[in-house]
Tab-separated table of C-alpha atoms in Angstrom:
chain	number	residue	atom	x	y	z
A	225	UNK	CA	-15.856	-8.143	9.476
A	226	UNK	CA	-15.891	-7.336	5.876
A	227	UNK	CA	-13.494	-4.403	6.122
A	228	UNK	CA	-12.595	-3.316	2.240
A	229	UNK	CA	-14.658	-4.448	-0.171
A	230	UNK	CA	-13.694	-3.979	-3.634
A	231	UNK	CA	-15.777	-4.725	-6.627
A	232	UNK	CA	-15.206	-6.025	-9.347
A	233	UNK	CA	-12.005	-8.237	-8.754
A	234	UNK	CA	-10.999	-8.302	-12.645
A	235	UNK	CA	-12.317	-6.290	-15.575
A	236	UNK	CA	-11.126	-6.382	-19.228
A	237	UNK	CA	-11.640	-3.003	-20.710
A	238	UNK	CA	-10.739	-1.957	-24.496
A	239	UNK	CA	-9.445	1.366	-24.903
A	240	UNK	CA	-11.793	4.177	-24.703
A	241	UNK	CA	-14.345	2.784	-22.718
A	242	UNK	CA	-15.387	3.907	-19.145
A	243	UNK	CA	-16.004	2.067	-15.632
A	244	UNK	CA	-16.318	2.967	-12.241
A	245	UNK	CA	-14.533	1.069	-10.050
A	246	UNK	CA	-16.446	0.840	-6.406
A	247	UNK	CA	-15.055	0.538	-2.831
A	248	UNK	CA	-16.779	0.279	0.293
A	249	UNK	CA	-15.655	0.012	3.954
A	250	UNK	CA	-17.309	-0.681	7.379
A	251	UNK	CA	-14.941	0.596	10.116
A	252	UNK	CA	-16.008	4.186	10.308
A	253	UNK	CA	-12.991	5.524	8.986
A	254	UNK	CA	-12.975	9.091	7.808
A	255	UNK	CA	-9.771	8.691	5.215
A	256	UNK	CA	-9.998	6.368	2.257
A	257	UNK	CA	-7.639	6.167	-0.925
A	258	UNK	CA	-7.093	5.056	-4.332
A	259	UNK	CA	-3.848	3.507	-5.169
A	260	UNK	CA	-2.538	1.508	-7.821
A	261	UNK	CA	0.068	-1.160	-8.018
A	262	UNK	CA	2.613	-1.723	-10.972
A	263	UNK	CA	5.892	-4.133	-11.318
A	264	UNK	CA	8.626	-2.780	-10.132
A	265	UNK	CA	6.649	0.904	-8.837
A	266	UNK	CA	4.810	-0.197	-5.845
A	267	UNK	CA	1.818	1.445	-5.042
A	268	UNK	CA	1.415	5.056	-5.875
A	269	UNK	CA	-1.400	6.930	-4.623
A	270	UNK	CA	-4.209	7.900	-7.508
A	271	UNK	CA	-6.454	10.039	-5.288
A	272	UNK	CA	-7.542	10.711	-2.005
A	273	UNK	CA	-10.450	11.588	0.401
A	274	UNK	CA	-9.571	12.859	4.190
A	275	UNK	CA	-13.219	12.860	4.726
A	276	UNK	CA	-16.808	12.671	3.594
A	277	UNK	CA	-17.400	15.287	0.877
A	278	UNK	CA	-13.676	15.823	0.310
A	279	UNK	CA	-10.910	14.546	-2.597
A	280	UNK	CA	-8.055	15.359	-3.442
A	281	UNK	CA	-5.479	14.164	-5.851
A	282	UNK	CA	-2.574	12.008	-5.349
A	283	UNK	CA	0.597	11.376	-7.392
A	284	UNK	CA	-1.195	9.856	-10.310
A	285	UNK	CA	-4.535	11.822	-10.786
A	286	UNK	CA	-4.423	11.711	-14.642
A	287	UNK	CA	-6.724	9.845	-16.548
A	288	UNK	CA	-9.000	9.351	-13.524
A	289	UNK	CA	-12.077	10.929	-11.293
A	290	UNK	CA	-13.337	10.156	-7.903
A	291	UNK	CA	-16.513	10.232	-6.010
A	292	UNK	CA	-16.872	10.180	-1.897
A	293	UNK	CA	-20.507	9.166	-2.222
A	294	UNK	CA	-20.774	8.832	1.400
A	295	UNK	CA	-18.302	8.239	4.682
A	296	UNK	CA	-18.386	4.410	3.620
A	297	UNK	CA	-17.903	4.327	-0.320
A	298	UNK	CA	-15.124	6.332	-2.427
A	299	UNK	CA	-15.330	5.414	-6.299
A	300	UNK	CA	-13.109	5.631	-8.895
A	301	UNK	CA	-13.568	6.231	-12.594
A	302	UNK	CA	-12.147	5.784	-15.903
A	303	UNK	CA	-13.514	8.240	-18.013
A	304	UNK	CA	-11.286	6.784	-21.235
A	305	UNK	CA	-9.558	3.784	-20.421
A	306	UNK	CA	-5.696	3.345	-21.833
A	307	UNK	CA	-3.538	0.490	-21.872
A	308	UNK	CA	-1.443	2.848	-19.507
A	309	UNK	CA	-4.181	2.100	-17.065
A	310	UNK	CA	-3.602	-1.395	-17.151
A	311	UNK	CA	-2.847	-2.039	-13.198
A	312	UNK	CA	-4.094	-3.505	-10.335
A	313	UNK	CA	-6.068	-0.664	-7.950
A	314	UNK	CA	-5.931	-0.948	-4.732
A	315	UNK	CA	-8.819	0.875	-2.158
A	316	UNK	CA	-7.611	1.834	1.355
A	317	UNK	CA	-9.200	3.085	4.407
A	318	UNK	CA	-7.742	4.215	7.261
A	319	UNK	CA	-8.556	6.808	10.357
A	320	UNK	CA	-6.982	10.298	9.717
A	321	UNK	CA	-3.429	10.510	10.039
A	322	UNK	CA	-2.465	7.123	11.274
A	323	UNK	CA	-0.812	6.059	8.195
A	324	UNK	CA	-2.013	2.552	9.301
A	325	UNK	CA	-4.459	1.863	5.917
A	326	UNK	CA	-6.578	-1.263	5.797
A	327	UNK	CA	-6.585	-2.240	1.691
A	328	UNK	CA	-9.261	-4.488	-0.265
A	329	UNK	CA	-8.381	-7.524	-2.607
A	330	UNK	CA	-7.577	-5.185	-5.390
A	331	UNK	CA	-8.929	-5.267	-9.172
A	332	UNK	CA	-6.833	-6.289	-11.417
A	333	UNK	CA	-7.632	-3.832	-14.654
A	334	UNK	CA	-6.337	-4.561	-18.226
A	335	UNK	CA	-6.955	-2.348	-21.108
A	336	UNK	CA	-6.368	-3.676	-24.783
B	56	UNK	CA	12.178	14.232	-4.498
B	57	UNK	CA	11.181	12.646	-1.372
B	58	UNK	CA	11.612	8.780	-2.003
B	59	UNK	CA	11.467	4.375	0.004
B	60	UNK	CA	14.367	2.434	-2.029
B	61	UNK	CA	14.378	-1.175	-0.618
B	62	UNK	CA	16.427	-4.031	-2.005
B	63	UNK	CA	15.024	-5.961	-4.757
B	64	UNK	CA	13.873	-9.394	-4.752
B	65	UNK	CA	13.193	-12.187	-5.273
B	66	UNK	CA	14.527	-12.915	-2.039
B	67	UNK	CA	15.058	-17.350	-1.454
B	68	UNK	CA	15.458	-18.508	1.709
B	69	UNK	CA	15.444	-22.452	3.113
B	70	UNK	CA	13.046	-22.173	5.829
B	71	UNK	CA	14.675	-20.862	9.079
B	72	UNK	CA	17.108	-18.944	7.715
B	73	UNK	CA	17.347	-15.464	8.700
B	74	UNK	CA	15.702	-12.205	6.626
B	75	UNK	CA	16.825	-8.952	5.960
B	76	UNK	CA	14.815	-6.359	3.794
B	77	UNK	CA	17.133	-3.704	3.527
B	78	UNK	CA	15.108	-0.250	3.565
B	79	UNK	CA	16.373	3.480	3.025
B	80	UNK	CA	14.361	6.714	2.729
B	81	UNK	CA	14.641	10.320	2.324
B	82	UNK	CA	11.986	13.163	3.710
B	83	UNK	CA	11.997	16.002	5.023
B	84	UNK	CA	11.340	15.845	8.970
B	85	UNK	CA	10.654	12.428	10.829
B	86	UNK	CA	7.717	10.418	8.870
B	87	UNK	CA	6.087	7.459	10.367
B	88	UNK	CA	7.596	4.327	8.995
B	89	UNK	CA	6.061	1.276	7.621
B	90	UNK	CA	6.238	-2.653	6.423
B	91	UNK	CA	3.197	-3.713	4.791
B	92	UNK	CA	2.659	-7.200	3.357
B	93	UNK	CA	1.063	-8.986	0.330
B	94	UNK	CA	0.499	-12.355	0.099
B	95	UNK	CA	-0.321	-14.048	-2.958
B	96	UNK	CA	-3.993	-12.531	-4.522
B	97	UNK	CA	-4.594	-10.366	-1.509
B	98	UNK	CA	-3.887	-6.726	-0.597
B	99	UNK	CA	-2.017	-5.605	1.621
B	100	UNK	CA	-1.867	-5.914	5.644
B	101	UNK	CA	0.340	-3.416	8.280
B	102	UNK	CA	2.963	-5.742	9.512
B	103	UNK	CA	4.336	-2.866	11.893
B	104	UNK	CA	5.271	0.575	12.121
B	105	UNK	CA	7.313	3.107	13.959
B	106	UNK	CA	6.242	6.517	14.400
B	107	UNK	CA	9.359	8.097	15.933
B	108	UNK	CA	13.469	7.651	15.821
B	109	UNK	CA	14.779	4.583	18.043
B	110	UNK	CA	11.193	2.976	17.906
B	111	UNK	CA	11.011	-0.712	17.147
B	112	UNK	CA	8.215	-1.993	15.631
B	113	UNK	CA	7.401	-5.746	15.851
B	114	UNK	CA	5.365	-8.178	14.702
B	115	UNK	CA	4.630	-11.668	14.125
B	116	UNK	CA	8.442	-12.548	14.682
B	117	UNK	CA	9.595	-9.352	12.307
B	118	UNK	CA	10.754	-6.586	13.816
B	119	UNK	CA	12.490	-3.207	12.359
B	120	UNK	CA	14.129	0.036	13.942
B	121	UNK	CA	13.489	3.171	12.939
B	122	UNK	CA	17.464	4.958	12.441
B	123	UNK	CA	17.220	8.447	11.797
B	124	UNK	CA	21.171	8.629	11.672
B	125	UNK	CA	20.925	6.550	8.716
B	126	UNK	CA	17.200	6.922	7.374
B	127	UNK	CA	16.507	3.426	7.179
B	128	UNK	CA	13.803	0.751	8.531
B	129	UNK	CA	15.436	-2.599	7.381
B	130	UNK	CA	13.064	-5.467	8.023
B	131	UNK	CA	14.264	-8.838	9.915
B	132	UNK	CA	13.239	-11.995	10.773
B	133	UNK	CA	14.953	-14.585	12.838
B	134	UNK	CA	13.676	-18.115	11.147
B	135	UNK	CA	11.595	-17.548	8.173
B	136	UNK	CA	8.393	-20.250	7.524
B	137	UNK	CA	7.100	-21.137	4.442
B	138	UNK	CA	3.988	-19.200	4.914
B	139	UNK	CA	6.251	-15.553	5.256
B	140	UNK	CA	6.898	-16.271	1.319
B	141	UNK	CA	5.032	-12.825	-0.232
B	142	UNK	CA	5.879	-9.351	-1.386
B	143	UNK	CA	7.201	-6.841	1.469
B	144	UNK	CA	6.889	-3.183	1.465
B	145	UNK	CA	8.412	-0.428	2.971
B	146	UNK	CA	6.647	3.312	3.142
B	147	UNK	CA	6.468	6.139	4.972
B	148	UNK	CA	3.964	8.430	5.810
B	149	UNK	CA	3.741	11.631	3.802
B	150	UNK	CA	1.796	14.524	5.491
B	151	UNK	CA	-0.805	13.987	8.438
B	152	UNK	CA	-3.689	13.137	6.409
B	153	UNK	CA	-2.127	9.233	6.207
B	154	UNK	CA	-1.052	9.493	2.672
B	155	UNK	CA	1.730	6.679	2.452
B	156	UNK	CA	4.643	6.362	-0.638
B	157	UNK	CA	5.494	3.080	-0.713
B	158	UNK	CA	8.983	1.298	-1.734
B	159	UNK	CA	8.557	-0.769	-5.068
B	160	UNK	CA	8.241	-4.395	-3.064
B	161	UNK	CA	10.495	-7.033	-2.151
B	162	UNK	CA	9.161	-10.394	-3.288
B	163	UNK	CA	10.386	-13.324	-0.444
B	164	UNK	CA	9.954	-17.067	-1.523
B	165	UNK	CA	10.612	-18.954	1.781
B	166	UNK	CA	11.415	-23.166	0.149
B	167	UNK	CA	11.057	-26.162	2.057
């Protein structure tokens, strides 16, 4: 089982420029979320999706848009990257309401 | 607001010693409670959870009770291995859509 794949695993950006990063997931679940991991913060949700053609924002929505392209893949883009984005994202799928979320690998995201 | 404090690490143990990860919360209502754990260059796994006060979740040799009297979930393990050495963390569930807020991470290093 391939569970959450995220792609790509590292990405050097300089500031301004845009990517997309992409998640995909094979367990049928309906939720899947965007979260990103910095020292000393843990992971604070970015945005989320409770289910195919829905997203809503999380705690740190700013600076970032999403896209539930279908029930397996939830993207997230950096329209204008900052060094403030410099993190490591983290995808997560789970079914509704468990709270039990199955993450990728990450990407680990610096912008100079 | 609403808030997961655990202890900070590093935590260094000899192997079979015995772990704590002390973990406090405060919500309104009864949230689902959480460890999650990342070992080194991966995301993160469910460890175990507890949905309801006086509920013990276990796994893997860790367990943790959920103490509404004191809002805490501290984490223990009886003899730590080698391979437990990674980054613990404690959330809770936030609403019924299985949005999580996570503590900031305790990193365990488990020595020879």
């Amino acid at each position: 089982n391939a569970g959450v794949t995220q792609t790509p695993k590292f990405q050097v950006l300089k500031t301004g420029q845009s990517m997309t990063l992409q998640c995909a997931q094979d367990m049928n679940h309906n939720s899947m979320y965007w979260y990103r991991q910095d020292p000393g913060m843990g992971l604070r949700l970015i945005y989320y999706s409770a289910s195919e053609g829905t997203t809503d924002k999380g705690e740190v929505p700013n600076g970032y848009n999403v896209s539930r392209l279908n029930k397996r893949e939830f993207s997230l883009r950096l329209e204008s990257a900052a060094p403030s984005q410099t993190s490591v994202y983290f995808c997560a799928s789970s079914t509704t309401g468990t709270g039990e979320a199955f993450f990728g690998q990450g990407t680990r995201l610096t912008v100079v | 607001g609403d808030s997961v404090t655990q202890m900070e690490g590093p935590v260094t143990l000899s192997e079979e010693a015995f772990l704590t990860i002390n973990c406090t919360y405060t919500a309104t209502g009864y949230p689902s409670l959480f460890w999650y754990v990342q070992y080194p260059g991966e995301g993160l796994q469910l460890l175990l959870k507890a949905t309801k006060a006086d509920d013990k979740g276990s796994n893997k040799g860790f367990e943790a009770t959920y103490r509404k009297e004191t809002t805490s979930f501290h984490l223990e393990k009886g003899s730590v291995q080698v391979s437990d050495s990674a980054v613990y963390f404690c959330a809770r569930s936030t609403d019924s859509w299985g949005k999580l807020q996570f503590g900031a991470g305790t990193q365990v290093v488990v020595t020879p």
